[in-house]
Coordinates of N, CA and C in Angstrom, one line a residue:
Chain A
D1 N -179.1 90.8 62.9 CA -179.5 90.3 61.6 C -181.7 90.1 62.0
A2 N -181.5 91.0 60.2 CA -182.9 91.7 60.2 C -184.3 89.9 60.0
D3 N -185.3 89.8 60.4 CA -186.6 89.5 60.9 C -186.1 88.9 59.7
V4 N -186.9 89.8 58.6 CA -186.7 89.0 56.9 C -186.3 89.4 56.3
T5 N -185.9 88.4 55.7 CA -184.7 88.4 54.8 C -184.8 87.8 53.1
Q6 N -184.2 89.0 52.3 CA -184.4 88.8 51.1 C -182.6 88.7 50.1
T7 N -183.1 87.6 49.4 CA -182.1 87.8 48.7 C -182.1 87.1 47.0
P8 N -181.1 86.8 46.3 CA -180.5 88.4 46.6 C -181.0 89.9 46.7
R9 N -179.7 91.0 46.9 CA -180.3 92.1 47.5 C -180.8 92.9 45.8
N10 N -180.1 92.8 44.9 CA -179.9 93.3 43.8 C -179.8 91.9 42.0
R11 N -180.3 91.3 41.5 CA -180.1 91.1 40.8 C -180.4 91.8 38.7
I12 N -179.7 91.5 37.8 CA -180.1 92.0 36.7 C -179.5 90.5 35.8
T13 N -181.0 90.3 35.0 CA -180.7 88.9 34.4 C -181.4 89.1 32.7
K14 N -181.2 88.8 32.2 CA -181.8 88.6 30.7 C -183.3 88.2 30.1
T15 N -183.2 88.7 29.1 CA -184.5 88.1 28.6 C -185.0 86.7 28.2
G16 N -185.9 86.0 29.1 CA -186.1 84.6 29.0 C -185.2 83.8 29.9
K17 N -184.4 84.3 30.9 CA -183.5 83.7 31.8 C -184.6 83.4 33.2
R18 N -184.2 81.8 33.5 CA -185.1 81.8 35.1 C -184.4 82.3 36.3
I19 N -185.1 82.7 36.7 CA -184.7 83.5 38.3 C -185.7 83.2 39.7
M20 N -184.5 82.9 40.8 CA -185.5 82.6 42.0 C -185.0 83.8 42.5
L21 N -186.3 84.6 43.2 CA -185.8 85.2 44.6 C -185.9 84.9 45.8
E22 N -185.4 84.7 46.4 CA -185.8 84.6 48.0 C -186.1 84.9 49.3
C23 N -186.9 84.4 50.4 CA -186.8 85.1 50.9 C -187.3 84.3 52.7
S24 N -187.1 84.2 53.3 CA -186.1 83.9 55.0 C -187.0 84.7 55.9
Q25 N -187.9 83.9 57.4 CA -187.9 84.7 58.4 C -188.1 84.4 59.6
T26 N -187.6 85.0 60.3 CA -187.2 84.4 62.0 C -188.2 84.7 62.7
K27 N -189.4 85.6 61.7 CA -190.3 86.0 63.0 C -191.5 84.7 63.6
G28 N -191.6 83.8 62.7 CA -192.2 82.6 63.6 C -193.9 82.7 62.6
H29 N -193.9 83.7 61.8 CA -195.0 83.8 61.2 C -195.7 83.0 60.3
D30 N -196.7 82.5 60.4 CA -197.5 81.7 59.2 C -197.8 82.3 57.9
R31 N -197.8 83.2 57.9 CA -198.6 84.0 55.9 C -196.7 84.6 55.6
M32 N -197.5 84.1 54.3 CA -196.0 85.1 53.7 C -197.0 85.7 52.0
Y33 N -195.9 86.5 51.9 CA -196.5 87.7 50.6 C -195.4 87.5 49.5
W34 N -195.6 88.5 49.0 CA -194.5 89.0 47.4 C -195.2 89.7 46.8
Y35 N -194.6 90.8 46.7 CA -195.1 92.0 46.2 C -194.3 92.5 45.2
R36 N -195.0 93.2 44.2 CA -193.7 94.4 42.8 C -194.1 95.3 43.4
Q37 N -193.3 96.4 43.4 CA -193.8 97.6 43.4 C -192.9 98.5 42.1
D38 N -193.6 99.3 41.5 CA -193.8 99.7 40.4 C -194.1 101.3 40.8
P39 N -193.3 102.4 40.5 CA -193.1 103.5 40.3 C -194.9 103.7 40.2
G40 N -195.7 105.2 40.9 CA -196.9 105.1 40.6 C -198.3 104.0 41.0
L41 N -198.0 102.8 41.8 CA -198.5 101.8 41.4 C -198.8 101.2 42.7
G42 N -197.8 101.4 43.8 CA -197.8 101.2 45.1 C -196.6 99.5 45.1
L43 N -197.7 99.2 46.3 CA -197.1 97.6 46.4 C -198.2 96.6 45.3
R44 N -198.2 96.0 44.7 CA -199.2 95.0 44.3 C -199.2 93.3 44.5
L45 N -200.1 92.8 44.8 CA -199.9 91.4 45.6 C -199.2 90.5 44.0
I46 N -198.0 89.4 44.8 CA -198.5 88.7 43.5 C -198.9 87.0 43.8
Y47 N -198.3 86.3 44.8 CA -198.6 85.0 45.8 C -198.7 85.7 47.2
Y48 N -199.7 84.7 47.9 CA -199.6 84.9 49.4 C -199.6 83.3 49.9
S49 N -199.1 83.2 50.9 CA -199.2 81.4 51.3 C -199.7 81.9 52.9
F50 N -200.9 81.0 53.8 CA -201.3 81.3 55.3 C -200.7 80.2 55.6
D51 N -200.3 78.6 55.0 CA -199.3 78.1 55.8 C -198.4 77.3 54.3
V52 N -197.7 76.5 55.3 CA -197.1 76.0 54.3 C -197.9 75.1 52.7
K53 N -198.9 74.8 53.2 CA -199.6 73.8 52.6 C -201.0 74.4 51.9
D54 N -201.1 76.1 51.4 CA -201.9 77.0 51.6 C -201.4 78.0 50.7
I55 N -201.5 78.2 49.5 CA -200.4 78.9 48.2 C -201.8 79.9 47.5
N56 N -202.1 80.8 47.2 CA -202.8 81.7 46.9 C -202.5 82.6 45.6
K57 N -203.5 82.8 44.8 CA -202.4 84.2 43.5 C -202.7 85.2 43.9
G58 N -202.3 86.2 43.7 CA -203.1 87.4 43.9 C -203.4 88.0 42.7
E59 N -203.0 89.2 42.5 CA -203.7 90.3 41.7 C -202.8 90.1 40.0
I60 N -202.1 89.9 40.2 CA -201.0 89.7 39.5 C -199.8 88.6 39.5
S61 N -200.2 87.5 39.0 CA -199.4 86.3 39.1 C -199.1 85.7 37.9
D62 N -200.0 85.9 36.7 CA -199.1 86.1 35.3 C -197.7 86.2 35.3
G63 N -196.4 85.1 35.4 CA -195.8 84.8 34.6 C -194.9 84.7 36.2
Y64 N -195.6 84.6 37.4 CA -194.5 83.6 38.2 C -194.6 82.9 39.3
S65 N -194.2 82.4 39.2 CA -194.3 80.9 40.7 C -193.8 81.1 41.8
V66 N -194.5 79.9 43.0 CA -193.7 80.3 44.0 C -193.8 79.0 44.8
S67 N -192.8 78.8 45.5 CA -192.7 77.4 46.6 C -192.6 77.8 48.0
R68 N -193.6 77.4 48.7 CA -193.3 77.7 50.1 C -192.6 76.1 51.2
Q69 N -191.6 76.1 50.6 CA -190.5 75.6 51.3 C -190.6 74.8 52.5
A70 N -191.0 75.8 54.1 CA -191.1 75.2 54.9 C -191.7 76.5 55.6
Q71 N -191.6 76.7 56.5 CA -192.7 78.1 57.0 C -192.2 79.2 57.3
A72 N -190.6 79.1 57.6 CA -189.8 80.1 56.9 C -189.6 80.5 56.0
K73 N -189.8 80.3 54.9 CA -189.6 80.5 53.2 C -190.3 80.2 52.5
F74 N -190.0 81.3 51.6 CA -190.7 80.9 50.4 C -190.5 82.2 49.4
S75 N -190.1 81.3 48.4 CA -189.6 81.8 47.2 C -190.2 82.0 46.0
L76 N -190.1 82.7 44.8 CA -190.7 83.6 44.0 C -189.8 83.5 42.9
S77 N -190.0 82.8 41.5 CA -190.1 82.6 40.1 C -190.0 83.0 39.1
L78 N -189.4 83.5 38.7 CA -189.4 84.0 37.3 C -189.5 82.8 36.0
E79 N -190.0 82.0 36.0 CA -189.7 80.9 34.7 C -189.0 81.4 33.5
S80 N -189.4 82.6 32.4 CA -188.7 83.2 31.6 C -188.7 84.8 31.9
A81 N -188.4 85.5 31.9 CA -187.9 86.6 32.5 C -188.4 87.8 30.9
I82 N -189.2 88.5 31.6 CA -189.4 89.7 30.6 C -189.4 91.4 30.9
P83 N -188.6 92.0 30.1 CA -188.4 93.0 30.9 C -189.3 93.8 31.3
N84 N -190.6 94.0 31.7 CA -192.2 94.5 32.7 C -191.4 93.7 33.8
Q85 N -191.3 92.7 33.8 CA -191.0 92.6 35.2 C -190.0 92.8 35.9
T86 N -188.9 93.9 35.3 CA -188.1 94.3 35.8 C -189.1 96.0 37.0
A87 N -188.5 95.8 38.3 CA -189.3 96.0 39.2 C -188.6 95.9 40.4
L88 N -189.2 96.5 41.3 CA -189.0 96.0 43.1 C -189.5 95.2 43.8
Y89 N -189.1 94.0 43.9 CA -189.7 93.0 44.6 C -190.0 92.3 46.5
F90 N -191.1 92.9 47.0 CA -191.0 92.7 48.5 C -191.8 91.5 48.8
C91 N -190.7 90.7 49.8 CA -191.7 89.7 50.8 C -191.9 90.4 52.1
A92 N -193.1 89.5 52.7 CA -193.5 90.0 53.8 C -194.2 89.0 54.4
T93 N -194.4 89.3 55.7 CA -194.9 88.1 56.5 C -195.8 88.4 57.6
S94 N -197.0 88.0 58.2 CA -197.7 88.4 59.2 C -197.6 87.1 60.3
D95 N -198.3 86.8 61.4 CA -199.4 86.1 62.1 C -200.5 86.3 61.9
S96 N -201.4 85.1 61.5 CA -202.7 85.4 61.5 C -203.7 86.1 62.3
G97 N -203.0 85.9 64.1 CA -203.9 86.6 65.0 C -203.4 88.1 65.3
T98 N -202.7 88.8 64.3 CA -202.2 89.7 64.5 C -203.6 90.7 64.0
K99 N -204.7 90.7 63.2 CA -205.4 91.3 61.9 C -204.6 91.7 60.6
N100 N -203.4 90.8 60.1 CA -202.5 91.2 59.5 C -201.7 92.1 59.5
I101 N -200.7 92.2 60.2 CA -199.6 93.7 59.9 C -199.0 93.1 60.1
Q102 N -198.2 93.8 58.3 CA -197.1 92.8 57.8 C -196.3 93.0 58.0
Y103 N -194.8 92.8 57.8 CA -193.8 93.0 58.3 C -192.9 93.0 56.6
F104 N -191.8 93.4 56.6 CA -191.2 93.6 55.1 C -189.8 93.4 55.2
G105 N -189.1 92.7 54.5 CA -188.4 92.7 54.1 C -187.4 93.8 53.4
A106 N -186.2 93.9 52.7 CA -185.4 94.8 52.5 C -185.9 95.7 50.9
G107 N -186.2 93.7 50.5 CA -186.5 94.5 48.5 C -185.4 93.9 48.0
T108 N -185.9 93.0 46.9 CA -184.8 92.9 45.6 C -185.1 93.8 44.8
R109 N -184.1 94.5 44.2 CA -184.8 94.9 42.9 C -184.2 94.1 41.7
L110 N -185.0 93.7 40.8 CA -184.7 93.2 39.4 C -184.7 94.0 38.5
S111 N -183.6 93.8 37.6 CA -183.5 94.6 36.1 C -183.4 93.0 35.4
V112 N -184.7 93.1 34.3 CA -184.5 92.3 32.9 C -183.8 92.6 31.7
L113 N -183.5 92.9 31.2 CA -182.7 93.0 30.0 C -183.3 92.5 28.6
Chain B
A1 N -214.5 94.4 45.9 CA -212.9 94.9 45.8 C -212.6 96.2 46.1
Q2 N -211.8 96.2 47.6 CA -210.7 97.5 48.2 C -210.1 98.4 47.3
S3 N -209.8 99.0 47.6 CA -209.3 100.1 46.6 C -208.6 100.9 47.6
V4 N -207.1 101.7 47.4 CA -206.6 102.7 48.1 C -206.6 104.1 47.3
T5 N -206.7 104.9 47.2 CA -206.3 106.4 46.3 C -205.5 107.2 47.0
Q6 N -204.4 107.7 47.2 CA -203.5 108.9 47.3 C -203.0 109.5 46.3
P7 N -204.4 110.7 46.6 CA -203.9 111.7 45.5 C -202.8 111.8 45.7
D8 N -202.0 112.4 45.8 CA -200.6 113.5 45.8 C -199.5 112.2 45.9
I9 N -199.2 112.7 44.1 CA -197.0 111.6 44.2 C -196.9 112.2 44.9
H10 N -196.6 113.4 44.9 CA -195.1 114.4 45.2 C -195.3 115.3 46.0
I11 N -195.0 115.9 47.3 CA -195.1 116.7 47.8 C -193.7 116.5 48.7
T12 N -193.9 119.0 48.4 CA -192.9 119.0 49.1 C -192.9 119.9 50.3
V13 N -192.4 120.0 51.3 CA -192.6 120.2 52.9 C -191.0 121.3 53.6
S14 N -191.3 121.6 53.6 CA -190.0 122.8 54.4 C -189.8 122.3 55.7
E15 N -188.5 122.1 56.3 CA -188.2 121.5 57.7 C -188.9 122.4 59.0
G16 N -189.7 121.8 59.3 CA -190.3 122.2 60.8 C -191.6 122.6 59.9
A17 N -191.8 122.6 59.2 CA -193.5 122.5 58.7 C -194.5 121.7 59.0
S18 N -195.7 121.6 59.2 CA -196.7 120.6 59.5 C -196.8 120.1 57.8
L19 N -197.3 118.9 57.9 CA -197.0 117.6 57.1 C -198.5 116.8 56.9
E20 N -199.8 117.0 55.8 CA -200.8 116.0 55.9 C -200.1 115.0 54.4
L21 N -200.3 113.9 54.7 CA -200.8 113.4 53.4 C -202.1 112.2 53.3
R22 N -202.6 112.3 52.6 CA -204.2 112.1 52.2 C -204.5 110.8 51.8
C23 N -205.4 109.9 51.9 CA -205.8 108.7 51.3 C -206.9 108.2 51.5
N24 N -208.2 107.8 51.0 CA -209.6 107.6 50.4 C -209.2 106.2 50.5
Y25 N -210.0 105.6 50.8 CA -210.3 103.8 50.1 C -211.6 103.3 50.5
S26 N -211.9 102.6 49.2 CA -212.9 101.9 48.7 C -213.1 100.9 49.7
Y27 N -213.8 100.2 50.3 CA -214.7 99.1 51.2 C -215.9 99.0 51.7
G28 N -216.6 97.4 51.6 CA -217.9 97.8 51.8 C -218.4 97.8 53.2
A29 N -217.3 97.5 54.3 CA -217.7 97.3 55.4 C -216.4 98.3 56.4
T30 N -216.0 98.3 58.0 CA -215.3 98.6 58.6 C -213.4 97.8 58.3
P31 N -213.0 98.8 57.3 CA -211.2 98.7 56.7 C -210.1 98.3 58.2
Y32 N -209.7 97.3 57.8 CA -208.2 97.5 59.3 C -207.1 98.8 58.2
L33 N -206.6 99.6 58.8 CA -206.1 100.8 57.9 C -204.6 100.7 58.3
F34 N -203.9 100.8 57.2 CA -202.2 100.9 58.2 C -201.9 102.6 56.8
W35 N -200.7 102.9 57.8 CA -199.9 103.6 56.4 C -198.2 103.5 57.4
Y36 N -197.5 103.0 56.3 CA -196.3 102.7 56.1 C -195.4 103.4 55.1
V37 N -194.5 103.9 55.7 CA -193.0 105.3 55.0 C -191.4 103.6 54.7
Q38 N -191.3 104.2 53.6 CA -190.1 103.6 53.0 C -189.0 104.5 52.9
S39 N -187.8 104.3 53.3 CA -186.9 105.2 53.4 C -186.5 105.0 52.0
P40 N -185.8 105.7 51.8 CA -184.8 105.1 49.9 C -183.6 103.5 50.8
G41 N -184.0 102.9 49.7 CA -183.3 101.5 50.0 C -183.5 100.6 51.0
Q42 N -184.5 101.3 51.0 CA -185.3 99.9 53.1 C -186.6 99.6 52.5
G43 N -186.7 98.5 53.2 CA -188.1 97.7 52.6 C -189.4 98.4 54.0
L44 N -190.3 98.5 54.3 CA -191.4 99.4 54.4 C -191.1 99.0 55.8
Q45 N -191.9 100.5 56.8 CA -191.7 100.0 57.8 C -193.1 100.6 58.7
L46 N -193.8 99.7 59.4 CA -195.2 100.3 59.7 C -195.1 101.7 60.6
L47 N -195.9 102.5 60.3 CA -195.8 103.4 61.1 C -197.4 103.5 61.9
L48 N -198.6 103.8 61.6 CA -199.6 103.0 62.3 C -200.6 102.5 61.3
K49 N -201.5 102.3 62.7 CA -202.7 100.9 61.6 C -203.8 101.6 62.8
Y50 N -204.8 101.6 62.2 CA -206.3 101.8 63.1 C -207.5 99.7 62.3
F51 N -207.6 99.3 64.1 CA -208.2 98.6 64.1 C -209.8 99.2 63.9
S52 N -209.9 99.6 64.9 CA -211.8 99.5 66.2 C -211.1 100.6 67.3
G53 N -212.2 101.6 67.5 CA -212.4 102.6 68.4 C -212.0 103.9 68.4
D54 N -211.0 104.5 68.5 CA -210.6 105.9 69.1 C -210.3 106.2 67.2
T55 N -210.9 106.6 66.8 CA -210.5 107.7 64.8 C -209.1 107.8 65.3
L56 N -208.9 108.3 66.0 CA -207.0 109.5 66.1 C -206.3 107.9 66.8
V57 N -205.3 107.8 65.7 CA -204.3 107.2 66.2 C -202.6 107.5 66.0
Q58 N -202.2 107.1 67.6 CA -201.0 108.1 67.4 C -200.1 106.4 66.5
G59 N -198.5 107.2 66.2 CA -198.0 106.2 65.5 C -195.9 105.9 66.6
I60 N -195.7 105.9 65.6 CA -193.8 106.1 65.6 C -193.7 107.6 65.2
K61 N -192.5 107.9 65.8 CA -192.3 109.2 64.8 C -192.7 110.4 64.9
G62 N -193.9 110.3 65.5 CA -194.5 111.7 65.9 C -195.4 111.8 65.2
F63 N -196.2 111.1 63.9 CA -197.5 110.7 62.9 C -198.7 110.1 63.9
E64 N -199.4 111.1 62.9 CA -201.2 110.6 63.5 C -201.9 110.2 62.6
A65 N -203.0 110.0 62.5 CA -203.8 109.6 61.6 C -205.0 109.6 61.8
E66 N -206.1 110.2 61.4 CA -207.0 110.0 61.6 C -208.3 109.5 60.6
F67 N -209.0 108.8 61.1 CA -210.0 107.6 60.7 C -211.7 108.8 60.4
K68 N -211.7 109.0 59.3 CA -212.8 109.4 59.5 C -214.1 108.8 58.1
R69 N -214.9 108.2 58.7 CA -215.6 106.6 58.3 C -216.8 107.7 57.2
S70 N -217.5 108.7 57.2 CA -218.0 109.2 56.9 C -217.8 110.1 55.4
Q71 N -215.9 110.3 55.3 CA -215.4 110.8 54.2 C -214.8 109.8 53.7
S72 N -214.6 107.9 54.5 CA -213.6 106.8 53.9 C -212.3 107.5 54.0
S73 N -211.3 108.4 54.8 CA -210.5 108.5 54.1 C -209.6 108.2 55.9
F74 N -208.3 108.2 55.7 CA -207.1 107.8 56.8 C -206.2 108.6 56.7
N75 N -205.9 109.7 56.6 CA -205.1 110.7 56.6 C -203.5 111.2 57.1
L76 N -202.4 111.1 57.6 CA -201.3 111.2 58.1 C -201.1 112.5 58.1
R77 N -200.7 112.7 59.6 CA -200.0 114.2 59.3 C -199.0 113.9 60.7
K78 N -198.2 115.5 60.9 CA -196.9 115.0 61.8 C -197.2 117.0 61.5
P79 N -196.7 117.4 63.0 CA -197.0 118.9 63.2 C -195.6 119.4 62.8
S80 N -194.5 118.5 62.7 CA -193.5 119.8 62.1 C -192.3 118.7 61.7
V81 N -192.3 118.7 60.5 CA -191.0 117.4 60.1 C -190.5 117.7 60.0
H82 N -188.8 117.0 59.7 CA -187.8 116.3 59.9 C -187.3 116.4 59.5
W83 N -186.3 116.7 58.5 CA -185.0 116.2 57.1 C -185.1 114.8 57.0
S84 N -185.7 113.7 57.8 CA -185.7 112.5 58.4 C -186.6 111.9 57.9
D85 N -187.8 112.8 57.5 CA -188.6 112.1 56.7 C -189.0 111.8 56.1
A86 N -188.4 112.7 55.0 CA -188.1 112.7 53.3 C -188.6 111.5 52.8
A87 N -188.9 110.4 52.8 CA -189.3 109.2 52.1 C -190.7 108.7 51.3
E88 N -190.7 107.5 51.2 CA -191.8 107.6 50.6 C -193.3 106.9 51.2
Y89 N -194.1 107.2 51.5 CA -195.6 106.7 52.4 C -196.6 106.0 51.4
F90 N -197.0 104.8 52.1 CA -198.5 104.2 51.6 C -199.1 104.0 52.3
C91 N -200.3 104.5 52.0 CA -201.5 104.1 52.8 C -201.7 102.8 52.2
A92 N -202.7 101.7 53.5 CA -203.1 99.7 53.1 C -204.4 100.2 53.6
V93 N -205.1 99.6 53.4 CA -206.4 98.7 53.4 C -206.3 97.4 53.5
G94 N -206.9 96.4 54.6 CA -207.1 95.1 54.5 C -208.5 95.0 54.7
A95 N -208.3 94.0 53.8 CA -210.0 93.6 53.8 C -210.5 92.4 54.8
R96 N -211.1 92.4 55.8 CA -210.9 91.3 56.8 C -211.9 90.3 56.3
A97 N -212.9 90.2 55.1 CA -213.0 89.4 54.1 C -212.3 88.3 53.6
A98 N -211.3 88.7 53.5 CA -210.5 88.3 52.0 C -209.2 87.9 53.6
G99 N -209.0 87.5 54.5 CA -208.1 87.1 55.4 C -206.9 88.2 55.2
N100 N -207.9 89.3 55.0 CA -206.9 90.5 55.6 C -205.9 90.8 55.0
K101 N -206.6 90.6 53.3 CA -204.7 90.6 52.3 C -204.9 92.0 52.4
L102 N -203.9 93.0 52.2 CA -203.6 94.2 52.1 C -203.6 94.8 50.2
T103 N -204.4 95.6 50.5 CA -204.3 96.4 49.3 C -203.9 98.0 49.5
F104 N -202.6 98.1 48.4 CA -201.7 99.4 49.1 C -202.1 100.7 48.1
G105 N -202.1 102.2 48.3 CA -202.2 103.0 47.6 C -201.0 103.1 46.6
G106 N -200.9 104.2 45.6 CA -199.8 104.7 44.9 C -199.0 105.1 45.2
G107 N -198.9 105.3 46.4 CA -198.0 106.4 47.0 C -197.5 107.4 47.1
T108 N -196.9 108.7 48.4 CA -196.9 109.8 48.1 C -195.4 109.8 48.8
R109 N -193.9 111.0 47.9 CA -193.2 110.6 47.9 C -192.9 112.3 48.5
V110 N -192.5 112.0 50.4 CA -192.3 113.7 50.4 C -190.6 114.0 50.4
L111 N -190.4 115.0 50.2 CA -189.4 116.3 49.8 C -189.3 116.4 51.0
V112 N -188.0 117.1 51.6 CA -187.7 117.9 52.6 C -187.0 119.3 52.3
K113 N -187.3 120.8 52.5 CA -186.5 121.3 52.1 C -186.1 121.6 53.6
P114 N -184.7 122.5 53.0 CA -184.1 122.4 54.2 C -184.1 124.3 54.6

C-alpha cells in the first residue's frame, strides 16, 4: 500500500458543485500539504498543516478549504467548483525533523465542467 | 519570498546521451534544494536534495546535481539517459525561515529519443 493515499484518483464534476478530495498517510508525519499542478506553473501550495491544530493558507487558497481530521488525514474541499479549478491536485507529507523532505501521493485529476 | 526558475520547458535527448536540466533560485539565505521527478500518472518522487556541505550531491537513478551559490543554481545532470528517464522534472527550494515550505519551478519535460 502507498504511504500517501489520495482519493479519488479522478473526478469529473459540474460548476457549482461541492467536492472533497481526501488524503491519508501511514508515514506518521506531522505535516501535510495540498498543492495544485497546472501545466507550466509547477506545483503551487494551496494549504498546509504543521499539526492537527495548525492550518495555514498557501499562495492560492481562495476558493478552497481544508480539514485536518487527524494526524493522518487531511482533506481539501471546493465549496463551489469552477472550471478554472480544473487541475491535478497533490497531497504531500513531511516530518518536521527532516528539513521538510516531502512525500507525495499519486494525485487527483479533477475536471470541472 | 523565494522563487524558482526552470528555463527549459521541454528538452529532447537521445538515449545514451547526457542530460542537464537547469534550475535557478532566488532566496536571501542558503536554501534547502530539491529535485523531484514525475513519471506519467505518478506522484512526485524525490531524486536528490542539498542541505549543506559538499556542493555536488548524488541521487537515485544515476542523477547528480551541483549547488553553485555564486550563480544561484542547482542544475541536475545525468551522464547517460535511459528511455525510462522520460518524465517531468521539478526543482524546488525550501525556505528555512518559513517552516521550510517548498516553492517549485515550472518543471522541465524530458523526452527521450531511441
